[in-house]
Amino acid sequence: MANIPASVVRYIQSMWMAEMILTYLHVDIQGRLIDWGGYPQHYGLIDLTKDKLVVEQVNFLDGFLDITHTEVLQYLNIGGSRYINVHIVPLDGSIYVLLFDVTDEHNKQQKMQQQVNELSILTYRQSQLLQELETTRKKLSEEKKQLEQAIKLKSNFIATLSHELRTPLTSIMGYTKLLDDAKQANDYETKYLDSVKRNANHLLSLIDNVLDQTKLEIGQIKLHSNNCNVKQLLADLKSLFLPIAQEKNLLFDIKISNNLPTQLIIDELRFRQVLINLITNGIKFTDKGFVEVEIAWQNGRLDFTVTDSGPGISSESQQKIFTAFHRESTAKTLPGAGLGLAISYHLVELMGGQLSVESSPQFGSNFTGFISANSVQFPNNNVNSISHTNIKVLLVDDSIDLRSLIELYLENYGYAVITASDGQEAVKLALQTKPDIILMDMQMPVLDGYNAVQQLRAKKFTKPIIALSGSNIEHDRKYAFEVGCNEYMTKPVDPENLLNTISKIIQ
Ligand code: ADP
């Protein structure tokens, strides 16, 4: 403060002291008060008396005045919420006691301490939460692993079961059809046959739905897009559903827009499945009126709508009907498992589209959707124009029923058929008789289809081989192609489809 005038320094000092509310007491060696200054009243010291013992007048100094060197007593509480710092300074045979009010500083420190405490509690809590999070994460990843394992087991179980169910079911359906075609049955027998057919069909669609749902859950459904004659597909659906609708006195029609190309590249099987699900529902839930399908084409997109005049679906239920196993209480008396719409919804998404519903309880339901599709020009493939008389087919299947059934179809169509009941026999016969094509069951005793095909290809058998399998699993399909099959068909094999495929391959 060298350049500041002394009067200004004094003024500043006085202001500073006033701000600190400083008080001093001058005490002699016996502890009696000699003098005082500053603001004793600020510390509650109103009646200070000279020559009287200080400890009798200033209680909080009791015990501190016999100190022989300078000492500072910090944050002494002098009652209420007031705190002071006391400087005791022995000097020249007497003692100076300086009092500073530090209540504000004390409060600030308290507050800071409190904040530090809160912060450390928070840090502790945070580390606890992090630990809990880590434990939960570990637990979840363990549970996820177990769940994935369980889903895999379940899907394998269902795939095996479905294969076991499909094979005998194929025989039941095939022989029922043969009996039906024979047309020698009387009225009762026809009725019984119809019932067997209906129930076998129902069973098959249930198995397929359960299997599809399982595969969708684990992302195992892959699309197989190919040339599809859409107009033919729609004509097939019309002839399939018209009699069923007529039986319920319902009007049924499929309207097709004029610009619909004949050939589209789509997954025919899956698109057919979606339409069948929607039309089946329309007819199943509608008692009076109509079910109508509309198909339209616009720039790489195939639109479809299935409208009915049935009971409709309330707006709350419209959110839920695409969830697996959801069925309205009104549907409980009708057949179904609540899987059709869930499967259709996911299949349409897989095909690059969307499916939605609009409905009101008075006016029926309207299921609208679209899938992505490309149009193509495809040469007409007429199966009937090919002569089959010289074509030799080796049919391999361990089920005698199924073998006889397919043999019958093939022979009816003019093919020469040789049969084998396992892979080993098939390899031997194929090398001896040199068939033009082999139909190979993949799951067989002694030597399975995969190994048989592998052996045949290793022995330079170059003619086409069609895998016939009860498994819909993508991995099995891929493996069949890997070992050397040219086509893969799942059981129950549709005879028309099989004949078409054979014709296409041997052309
Ligand atoms: P399911 O037909 O086997 O019951 P879906 O998944 O196909 O299973 O349908 C789920 C539910 O949605 C049905 O049980 C029914 O309650 C309702 N639903 C579906 N389609 C219609 C429709 N066209 N009219 C009225 N309700 C329908």
Coordinates of C-alpha atoms and ligand atoms in Angstrom, one line a residue:
M1 CA 0.0 0.0 0.0
A2 CA 3.1 2.2 -0.4
N3 CA 1.6 4.6 -2.9
I4 CA -1.8 5.0 -1.1
P5 CA -2.1 8.0 1.3
A6 CA -2.0 7.0 4.9
S7 CA -5.5 8.4 5.5
V8 CA -6.9 6.2 2.8
V9 CA -5.1 3.2 4.3
R10 CA -6.6 3.9 7.7
Y11 CA -10.0 4.3 6.2
I12 CA -9.7 1.0 4.4
Q13 CA -8.4 -0.7 7.5
S14 CA -11.2 0.7 9.6
M15 CA -13.8 -0.5 7.0
W16 CA -12.2 -3.9 6.9
M17 CA -12.2 -4.2 10.6
A18 CA -15.7 -3.0 10.8
E19 CA -16.6 -5.7 8.1
M20 CA -14.9 -8.3 10.3
I21 CA -16.6 -6.9 13.4
L22 CA -13.3 -7.2 15.3
T23 CA -13.2 -6.9 19.0
Y24 CA -10.1 -7.1 21.3
L25 CA -9.7 -7.5 25.0
H26 CA -6.5 -6.6 26.8
V27 CA -6.0 -8.8 29.8
D28 CA -3.2 -8.7 32.5
I29 CA -1.3 -11.7 33.7
Q30 CA -3.7 -12.4 36.5
G31 CA -6.5 -12.5 34.0
R32 CA -8.1 -9.2 34.8
L33 CA -9.5 -6.9 32.1
I34 CA -7.2 -4.0 31.4
D35 CA -8.9 -2.6 28.3
W36 CA -11.0 -3.4 25.3
G37 CA -12.0 -2.1 21.8
G38 CA -14.0 -2.8 18.7
Y39 CA -17.6 -4.1 19.0
P40 CA -17.9 -6.2 22.2
Q41 CA -21.7 -5.7 22.2
H42 CA -21.7 -7.7 18.9
Y43 CA -20.5 -10.7 20.9
G44 CA -23.0 -10.2 23.7
L45 CA -20.3 -8.5 26.0
I46 CA -22.4 -5.5 27.2
D47 CA -21.2 -4.9 30.8
L48 CA -17.4 -5.2 30.5
T49 CA -15.7 -3.9 33.7
K50 CA -12.0 -3.1 34.0
D51 CA -9.9 -4.9 36.6
K52 CA -12.4 -7.6 36.9
L53 CA -11.5 -11.2 36.0
V54 CA -12.2 -11.7 32.3
V55 CA -13.4 -15.4 32.6
E56 CA -16.2 -14.1 34.9
Q57 CA -17.3 -11.7 32.2
V58 CA -16.6 -13.7 29.0
N59 CA -17.6 -17.3 29.8
F60 CA -16.3 -18.8 26.5
L61 CA -12.7 -17.8 27.4
D62 CA -12.7 -20.0 30.6
G63 CA -9.6 -22.2 30.5
F64 CA -7.9 -20.5 27.6
L65 CA -6.1 -17.6 29.2
D66 CA -3.2 -19.5 30.7
I67 CA -1.8 -20.1 27.2
T68 CA 1.8 -19.1 26.9
H69 CA 2.1 -18.7 23.2
T70 CA -0.1 -17.4 20.4
E71 CA -3.0 -19.6 19.6
V72 CA -6.2 -19.5 17.5
L73 CA -9.3 -21.2 18.7
Q74 CA -11.4 -21.8 15.6
Y75 CA -15.2 -21.8 15.2
L76 CA -16.1 -21.4 18.9
N77 CA -19.8 -21.5 19.3
I78 CA -20.9 -18.5 21.4
G79 CA -24.6 -19.5 21.5
G80 CA -27.4 -19.5 19.0
S81 CA -25.9 -20.1 15.6
R82 CA -23.0 -17.7 16.1
Y83 CA -19.4 -18.8 15.6
I84 CA -16.2 -16.9 16.3
N85 CA -12.4 -17.3 15.9
V86 CA -10.5 -16.3 19.0
H87 CA -6.8 -15.3 18.7
I88 CA -5.0 -15.4 22.0
V89 CA -1.8 -13.5 21.8
P90 CA 0.5 -13.3 24.9
L91 CA 2.6 -10.1 24.6
D92 CA 4.8 -8.2 26.9
G93 CA 3.5 -9.7 30.2
S94 CA -0.2 -9.3 29.2
I95 CA -2.6 -11.1 26.8
Y96 CA -4.5 -9.7 23.8
V97 CA -7.6 -11.6 23.0
L98 CA -9.0 -10.9 19.5
L99 CA -12.5 -12.0 18.5
F100 CA -13.6 -12.4 14.9
D101 CA -17.2 -13.2 13.9
V102 CA -16.9 -16.2 11.4
T103 CA -20.5 -17.2 11.4
D104 CA -20.8 -16.7 7.6
E105 CA -17.6 -18.5 6.8
H106 CA -18.6 -21.3 9.2
N107 CA -22.0 -21.6 7.5
K108 CA -20.4 -21.7 4.1
Q109 CA -18.0 -24.4 5.2
Q110 CA -20.9 -26.4 6.7
K111 CA -22.7 -26.1 3.4
M112 CA -19.7 -27.1 1.4
Q113 CA -19.1 -30.1 3.7
Q114 CA -22.8 -31.0 3.3
Q115 CA -22.4 -30.9 -0.5
V116 CA -19.2 -32.9 -0.3
N117 CA -21.1 -35.5 1.8
E118 CA -24.0 -35.5 -0.6
L119 CA -21.6 -35.9 -3.5
S120 CA -19.8 -38.8 -1.9
I121 CA -23.2 -40.5 -1.1
L122 CA -24.2 -39.9 -4.8
T123 CA -20.9 -41.4 -6.0
Y124 CA -21.3 -44.4 -3.7
R125 CA -24.9 -44.9 -4.9
Q126 CA -23.8 -44.5 -8.5
S127 CA -21.1 -47.2 -8.1
Q128 CA -23.7 -49.4 -6.5
L129 CA -26.1 -48.8 -9.4
L130 CA -23.3 -49.6 -11.9
Q131 CA -22.6 -52.8 -10.0
E132 CA -26.3 -53.7 -10.0
L133 CA -26.5 -52.9 -13.7
E134 CA -23.5 -55.1 -14.4
T135 CA -25.0 -58.0 -12.4
T136 CA -28.3 -57.6 -14.2
R137 CA -26.6 -57.4 -17.6
K138 CA -24.7 -60.6 -16.8
K139 CA -27.9 -62.3 -15.6
L140 CA -29.8 -61.1 -18.7
S141 CA -27.1 -62.4 -21.1
E142 CA -27.2 -65.7 -19.3
E143 CA -31.0 -65.9 -19.5
K144 CA -30.8 -64.8 -23.2
K145 CA -28.4 -67.7 -23.8
Q146 CA -30.7 -70.1 -22.1
L147 CA -33.7 -68.8 -24.0
E148 CA -31.9 -69.1 -27.3
Q149 CA -31.0 -72.6 -26.4
A150 CA -34.6 -73.4 -25.4
I151 CA -35.9 -71.8 -28.6
K152 CA -33.5 -73.9 -30.6
L153 CA -34.5 -77.1 -28.8
K154 CA -38.1 -76.2 -29.3
S155 CA -37.7 -75.5 -33.0
N156 CA -35.8 -78.7 -33.5
F157 CA -38.4 -80.6 -31.6
I158 CA -41.2 -79.1 -33.7
A159 CA -39.3 -79.7 -36.9
T160 CA -38.8 -83.3 -36.1
L161 CA -42.3 -83.8 -34.9
S162 CA -43.7 -82.1 -38.0
H163 CA -41.7 -84.4 -40.2
E164 CA -43.0 -87.4 -38.3
L165 CA -46.6 -86.1 -38.6
R166 CA -46.3 -85.0 -42.3
T167 CA -45.2 -88.4 -43.7
P168 CA -48.1 -90.5 -42.5
L169 CA -50.4 -87.5 -43.2
T170 CA -49.2 -87.5 -46.8
S171 CA -50.2 -91.1 -47.2
I172 CA -53.6 -90.5 -45.6
M173 CA -54.3 -87.6 -47.9
G174 CA -53.0 -89.3 -51.0
Y175 CA -55.0 -92.5 -50.5
T176 CA -58.1 -90.6 -49.6
K177 CA -57.8 -88.7 -52.9
L178 CA -57.4 -92.0 -54.7
L179 CA -60.4 -93.5 -53.0
D180 CA -62.3 -90.3 -53.9
D181 CA -61.2 -90.5 -57.5
A182 CA -62.4 -94.1 -57.8
K183 CA -66.0 -92.8 -57.3
Q184 CA -67.3 -96.2 -56.2
A185 CA -68.1 -95.1 -52.8
N186 CA -71.8 -94.9 -51.6
D187 CA -73.3 -91.8 -50.0
Y188 CA -72.1 -92.7 -46.5
E189 CA -68.7 -93.6 -47.6
T190 CA -68.3 -90.4 -49.5
K191 CA -69.4 -88.5 -46.4
Y192 CA -66.8 -90.4 -44.3
L193 CA -64.2 -89.7 -46.9
D194 CA -65.0 -86.0 -47.0
S195 CA -64.6 -85.9 -43.2
V196 CA -61.3 -87.7 -43.4
K197 CA -60.1 -85.3 -46.1
R198 CA -61.3 -82.2 -44.2
N199 CA -59.7 -83.2 -41.0
A200 CA -56.4 -84.3 -42.6
N201 CA -56.3 -80.9 -44.3
H202 CA -57.0 -79.1 -41.1
L203 CA -54.3 -81.1 -39.3
L204 CA -51.8 -80.4 -42.0
S205 CA -52.6 -76.6 -41.9
L206 CA -52.2 -76.7 -38.1
I207 CA -48.8 -78.4 -38.4
D208 CA -47.7 -76.0 -41.0
N209 CA -48.8 -73.0 -39.0
V210 CA -47.1 -74.1 -35.9
L211 CA -44.0 -74.8 -37.8
D212 CA -44.1 -71.5 -39.7
Q213 CA -44.6 -69.6 -36.4
T214 CA -41.6 -71.3 -34.9
K215 CA -39.5 -70.5 -37.8
L216 CA -40.6 -66.9 -37.9
E217 CA -39.7 -66.6 -34.2
I218 CA -36.1 -67.6 -34.9
G219 CA -35.9 -65.8 -38.3
Q220 CA -35.6 -69.1 -40.2
I221 CA -38.0 -68.4 -43.0
K222 CA -36.3 -67.4 -46.1
L223 CA -38.1 -66.3 -49.3
H224 CA -37.7 -68.3 -52.5
S225 CA -38.9 -65.9 -55.2
N226 CA -39.4 -67.3 -58.6
N227 CA -41.5 -66.9 -61.7
C228 CA -45.2 -67.1 -60.7
N229 CA -48.2 -67.2 -62.9
V230 CA -50.3 -64.9 -60.7
K231 CA -53.4 -65.2 -62.8
Q232 CA -53.2 -69.0 -62.6
L233 CA -52.6 -68.7 -58.9
L234 CA -55.7 -66.5 -58.4
A235 CA -57.8 -68.8 -60.7
D236 CA -56.7 -71.8 -58.5
L237 CA -57.7 -69.9 -55.3
K238 CA -61.1 -69.1 -56.9
S239 CA -61.8 -72.7 -57.7
L240 CA -60.6 -73.7 -54.3
F241 CA -62.8 -71.3 -52.3
L242 CA -65.9 -70.9 -54.5
P243 CA -67.5 -74.2 -53.4
I244 CA -66.6 -73.6 -49.8
A245 CA -68.3 -70.1 -49.9
Q246 CA -71.3 -71.5 -51.8
E247 CA -71.8 -74.1 -49.1
K248 CA -72.4 -71.2 -46.7
N249 CA -74.5 -69.2 -49.3
L250 CA -71.8 -66.5 -49.5
L251 CA -70.9 -64.6 -52.7
F252 CA -67.3 -65.0 -53.5
D253 CA -65.3 -63.3 -56.2
I254 CA -61.7 -62.4 -57.1
K255 CA -61.4 -59.1 -59.0
I256 CA -58.1 -58.5 -60.9
S257 CA -57.0 -55.2 -62.3
N258 CA -56.5 -55.1 -66.1
N259 CA -52.8 -54.2 -65.9
L260 CA -51.8 -57.2 -63.8
P261 CA -48.9 -59.0 -65.5
T262 CA -49.3 -62.7 -66.0
Q263 CA -45.8 -63.5 -64.6
L264 CA -44.4 -62.0 -61.5
I265 CA -41.3 -62.8 -59.5
I266 CA -42.5 -63.5 -56.0
D267 CA -42.4 -66.3 -53.4
E268 CA -45.5 -68.0 -54.8
L269 CA -45.9 -70.4 -51.8
R270 CA -45.8 -67.6 -49.2
F271 CA -48.1 -65.2 -51.2
R272 CA -50.6 -68.0 -51.7
Q273 CA -50.4 -68.8 -48.0
V274 CA -51.2 -65.2 -47.0
L275 CA -54.2 -65.0 -49.4
I276 CA -55.4 -68.4 -48.2
N277 CA -55.3 -67.3 -44.6
L278 CA -57.2 -64.1 -45.2
I279 CA -59.8 -65.7 -47.5
T280 CA -60.3 -68.7 -45.1
N281 CA -60.9 -66.2 -42.2
G282 CA -63.3 -64.2 -44.3
I283 CA -65.4 -67.3 -45.2
K284 CA -65.0 -68.7 -41.7
F285 CA -66.3 -65.7 -39.8
T286 CA -68.9 -64.5 -42.3
D287 CA -72.4 -66.0 -42.0
K288 CA -74.2 -63.8 -44.5
G289 CA -73.3 -61.7 -47.5
F290 CA -70.0 -61.9 -49.4
V291 CA -66.2 -62.3 -49.4
E292 CA -64.3 -60.4 -52.1
V293 CA -60.7 -60.3 -53.1
E294 CA -59.2 -57.5 -55.2
I295 CA -55.8 -57.6 -56.8
A296 CA -54.1 -54.7 -58.3
W297 CA -50.6 -53.9 -59.8
Q298 CA -48.7 -50.7 -59.7
N299 CA -45.0 -50.1 -60.3
G300 CA -43.4 -53.1 -58.7
R301 CA -46.0 -53.5 -56.1
L302 CA -48.8 -56.1 -55.9
D303 CA -51.8 -54.8 -53.9
F304 CA -54.4 -57.1 -52.4
T305 CA -57.6 -56.6 -50.4
V306 CA -59.8 -59.2 -48.8
T307 CA -63.2 -57.7 -47.8
D308 CA -66.1 -59.5 -46.0
S309 CA -69.5 -58.6 -44.7
G310 CA -68.9 -60.6 -41.5
P311 CA -69.0 -59.6 -37.8
G312 CA -66.1 -57.1 -38.1
I313 CA -63.5 -56.5 -35.4
S314 CA -63.7 -53.8 -32.7
S315 CA -61.1 -51.1 -32.8
E316 CA -59.4 -52.3 -29.6
S317 CA -59.1 -55.8 -31.0
Q318 CA -57.7 -54.6 -34.3
Q319 CA -54.4 -53.8 -32.4
K320 CA -54.2 -57.4 -31.2
I321 CA -55.3 -59.7 -34.0
F322 CA -51.9 -59.8 -35.6
T323 CA -50.4 -61.1 -32.4
A324 CA -49.8 -64.9 -32.3
F325 CA -52.5 -67.0 -30.5
H326 CA -54.9 -64.0 -30.1
R327 CA -58.5 -65.0 -30.9
E328 CA -61.7 -63.1 -30.2
S329 CA -64.1 -64.7 -27.8
T330 CA -66.6 -64.9 -30.7
A331 CA -64.1 -67.1 -32.6
K332 CA -63.8 -69.7 -29.8
T333 CA -66.5 -72.0 -31.3
L334 CA -64.8 -72.0 -34.7
P335 CA -61.7 -74.0 -35.6
G336 CA -58.3 -72.2 -35.5
A337 CA -55.3 -71.6 -33.3
G338 CA -54.9 -67.8 -33.7
L339 CA -51.7 -68.1 -35.8
G340 CA -52.9 -67.3 -39.3
L341 CA -52.9 -63.5 -39.1
A342 CA -49.6 -63.3 -37.1
I343 CA -47.9 -65.5 -39.7
S344 CA -49.5 -63.5 -42.6
Y345 CA -48.4 -60.2 -41.1
H346 CA -44.7 -61.3 -40.8
L347 CA -44.7 -63.0 -44.2
V348 CA -46.0 -59.9 -45.9
E349 CA -43.3 -57.9 -44.1
L350 CA -40.7 -60.4 -45.3
M351 CA -42.0 -59.9 -48.8
G352 CA -41.3 -56.2 -48.5
G353 CA -44.8 -55.1 -47.8
Q354 CA -47.4 -54.4 -45.1
L355 CA -50.7 -55.8 -43.9
S356 CA -53.4 -53.9 -42.1
V357 CA -57.0 -54.1 -41.2
E358 CA -59.9 -51.7 -41.3
S359 CA -63.2 -52.8 -39.7
S360 CA -66.3 -51.9 -37.9
P361 CA -68.6 -54.3 -36.1
Q362 CA -71.5 -53.4 -38.4
F363 CA -69.8 -53.4 -41.8
G364 CA -67.4 -56.4 -41.8
S365 CA -63.6 -56.4 -42.2
N366 CA -61.2 -55.2 -44.8
F367 CA -57.7 -56.6 -44.8
T368 CA -55.4 -54.6 -47.1
G369 CA -51.8 -55.2 -47.9
F370 CA -49.1 -55.2 -50.6
I371 CA -45.9 -57.0 -51.4
S372 CA -43.0 -56.0 -53.6
A373 CA -42.8 -57.8 -56.9
N374 CA -41.1 -57.7 -60.3
S375 CA -42.8 -58.5 -63.6
V376 CA -41.2 -60.8 -66.2
Q377 CA -41.8 -62.2 -69.6
F378 CA -41.6 -66.0 -69.2
P379 CA -42.0 -68.6 -72.0
N380 CA -45.1 -70.7 -71.5
N381 CA -44.2 -74.0 -70.0
N382 CA -46.8 -76.6 -71.0
V383 CA -46.3 -79.8 -69.0
N384 CA -48.7 -81.8 -71.2
S385 CA -46.8 -81.2 -74.4
I386 CA -43.9 -83.5 -73.3
S387 CA -43.8 -87.2 -74.0
H388 CA -42.7 -89.2 -70.9
T389 CA -42.8 -92.7 -72.3
N390 CA -39.0 -93.2 -72.3
I391 CA -38.3 -91.4 -69.1
K392 CA -37.0 -93.5 -66.3
V393 CA -37.6 -92.2 -62.7
L394 CA -35.9 -93.8 -59.7
L395 CA -38.2 -93.2 -56.7
V396 CA -36.6 -93.6 -53.3
D397 CA -38.6 -93.5 -50.0
D398 CA -38.7 -95.7 -47.0
S399 CA -42.4 -95.3 -46.6
I400 CA -44.1 -98.0 -48.7
D401 CA -47.4 -96.1 -48.7
L402 CA -45.8 -93.0 -50.0
R403 CA -43.7 -94.8 -52.5
S404 CA -46.8 -96.6 -53.9
L405 CA -48.7 -93.4 -54.1
I406 CA -46.1 -91.3 -56.0
E407 CA -45.4 -94.3 -58.2
L408 CA -49.1 -94.4 -59.1
Y409 CA -49.1 -90.8 -60.1
L410 CA -45.9 -91.0 -62.1
E411 CA -47.0 -94.1 -63.9
N412 CA -50.4 -92.6 -64.7
Y413 CA -48.5 -89.8 -66.3
G414 CA -46.4 -92.1 -68.4
Y415 CA -43.1 -92.3 -66.6
A416 CA -41.3 -95.6 -66.1
V417 CA -40.7 -96.0 -62.4
I418 CA -38.1 -98.0 -60.4
T419 CA -38.3 -97.9 -56.6
A420 CA -35.8 -98.2 -53.8
S421 CA -36.5 -98.1 -50.0
D422 CA -33.2 -96.7 -48.7
G423 CA -30.2 -94.8 -49.8
Q424 CA -27.9 -97.8 -50.2
E425 CA -30.3 -99.6 -52.5
A426 CA -30.8 -96.3 -54.4
V427 CA -27.1 -95.9 -55.1
K428 CA -26.9 -99.5 -56.4
L429 CA -30.0 -99.2 -58.6
A430 CA -29.1 -95.8 -60.0
L431 CA -25.6 -97.0 -61.1
Q432 CA -27.1 -100.1 -62.6
T433 CA -30.3 -98.8 -64.3
K434 CA -29.1 -95.2 -65.1
P435 CA -32.4 -93.4 -64.5
D436 CA -33.1 -90.0 -66.1
I437 CA -34.1 -88.5 -62.8
I438 CA -34.1 -89.5 -59.1
L439 CA -36.7 -88.5 -56.5
M440 CA -34.9 -89.0 -53.2
D441 CA -36.4 -89.0 -49.7
M442 CA -33.8 -87.4 -47.4
Q443 CA -34.7 -89.1 -44.1
M444 CA -34.2 -92.9 -44.4
P445 CA -32.7 -95.8 -42.5
V446 CA -29.5 -97.6 -43.6
L447 CA -28.2 -94.7 -45.7
D448 CA -30.0 -91.3 -45.7
G449 CA -30.7 -89.3 -48.8
Y450 CA -27.9 -86.8 -48.2
N451 CA -25.3 -89.5 -48.1
A452 CA -26.8 -91.4 -51.0
V453 CA -26.7 -88.2 -53.2
Q454 CA -23.2 -87.5 -52.1
Q455 CA -22.1 -91.0 -53.1
L456 CA -23.9 -90.8 -56.4
R457 CA -22.3 -87.5 -57.3
A458 CA -18.9 -88.9 -56.3
K459 CA -19.5 -91.8 -58.6
K460 CA -20.2 -89.3 -61.5
F461 CA -24.0 -89.7 -61.6
T462 CA -24.9 -86.5 -63.4
K463 CA -28.7 -86.7 -63.9
P464 CA -31.0 -84.5 -61.9
I465 CA -32.0 -85.4 -58.3
I466 CA -35.0 -83.9 -56.6
A467 CA -34.9 -84.0 -52.8
L468 CA -38.3 -85.0 -51.1
S469 CA -38.1 -84.0 -47.5
G470 CA -40.4 -83.7 -44.5
S471 CA -38.3 -80.8 -43.2
N472 CA -39.0 -77.2 -43.8
I473 CA -35.8 -76.1 -42.1
E474 CA -33.6 -73.8 -44.2
H475 CA -30.5 -75.5 -43.2
D476 CA -31.7 -78.9 -44.5
R477 CA -32.7 -77.3 -47.8
K478 CA -29.3 -75.7 -48.2
Y479 CA -27.5 -78.9 -47.3
A480 CA -29.5 -80.9 -49.9
F481 CA -28.3 -78.5 -52.6
E482 CA -24.8 -78.6 -51.2
V483 CA -24.6 -82.4 -51.5
G484 CA -25.8 -82.3 -55.1
C485 CA -29.6 -82.1 -55.3
N486 CA -31.1 -80.0 -58.1
E487 CA -34.4 -79.2 -56.5
Y488 CA -35.9 -79.5 -53.0
M489 CA -39.6 -80.2 -52.3
T490 CA -41.3 -80.6 -49.0
K491 CA -43.8 -83.2 -48.0
P492 CA -46.7 -83.6 -48.4
V493 CA -45.8 -83.3 -52.1
D494 CA -48.5 -81.9 -54.3
P495 CA -48.7 -84.4 -57.3
E496 CA -49.3 -81.6 -59.9
N497 CA -46.4 -79.6 -58.5
L498 CA -44.1 -82.7 -58.5
L499 CA -45.0 -83.5 -62.1
N500 CA -44.4 -79.9 -63.1
T501 CA -41.0 -79.8 -61.4
I502 CA -39.9 -83.1 -63.0
S503 CA -41.0 -81.8 -66.5
K504 CA -39.1 -78.6 -66.0
I505 CA -35.9 -80.3 -64.8
I506 CA -35.7 -82.9 -67.5
Q507 CA -36.4 -80.7 -70.4
Ligands
ADP1 P1 -57.7 -68.1 -36.3 O1 -58.5 -67.8 -37.6 O2 -57.1 -69.4 -36.4 O3 -58.5 -67.9 -35.1 P2 -56.1 -65.8 -37.1 O4 -54.8 -65.4 -36.6 O5 -56.3 -66.0 -38.5 O6 -56.5 -67.1 -36.3 O7 -57.2 -64.7 -36.6 C1 -57.1 -64.2 -35.3 C2 -58.5 -63.7 -34.8 O8 -58.8 -62.5 -35.5 C3 -59.6 -64.7 -35.1 O9 -59.7 -65.7 -34.1 C4 -60.8 -63.7 -35.1 O10 -61.2 -63.5 -33.8 C5 -60.2 -62.5 -35.7 N1 -60.5 -62.4 -37.2 C6 -59.6 -62.7 -38.2 N2 -60.1 -62.5 -39.4 C7 -61.4 -62.1 -39.2 C8 -62.5 -61.7 -40.0 N3 -62.4 -61.7 -41.4 N4 -63.6 -61.2 -39.4 C9 -63.8 -61.2 -38.1 N5 -62.8 -61.6 -37.2 C10 -61.6 -62.0 -37.8

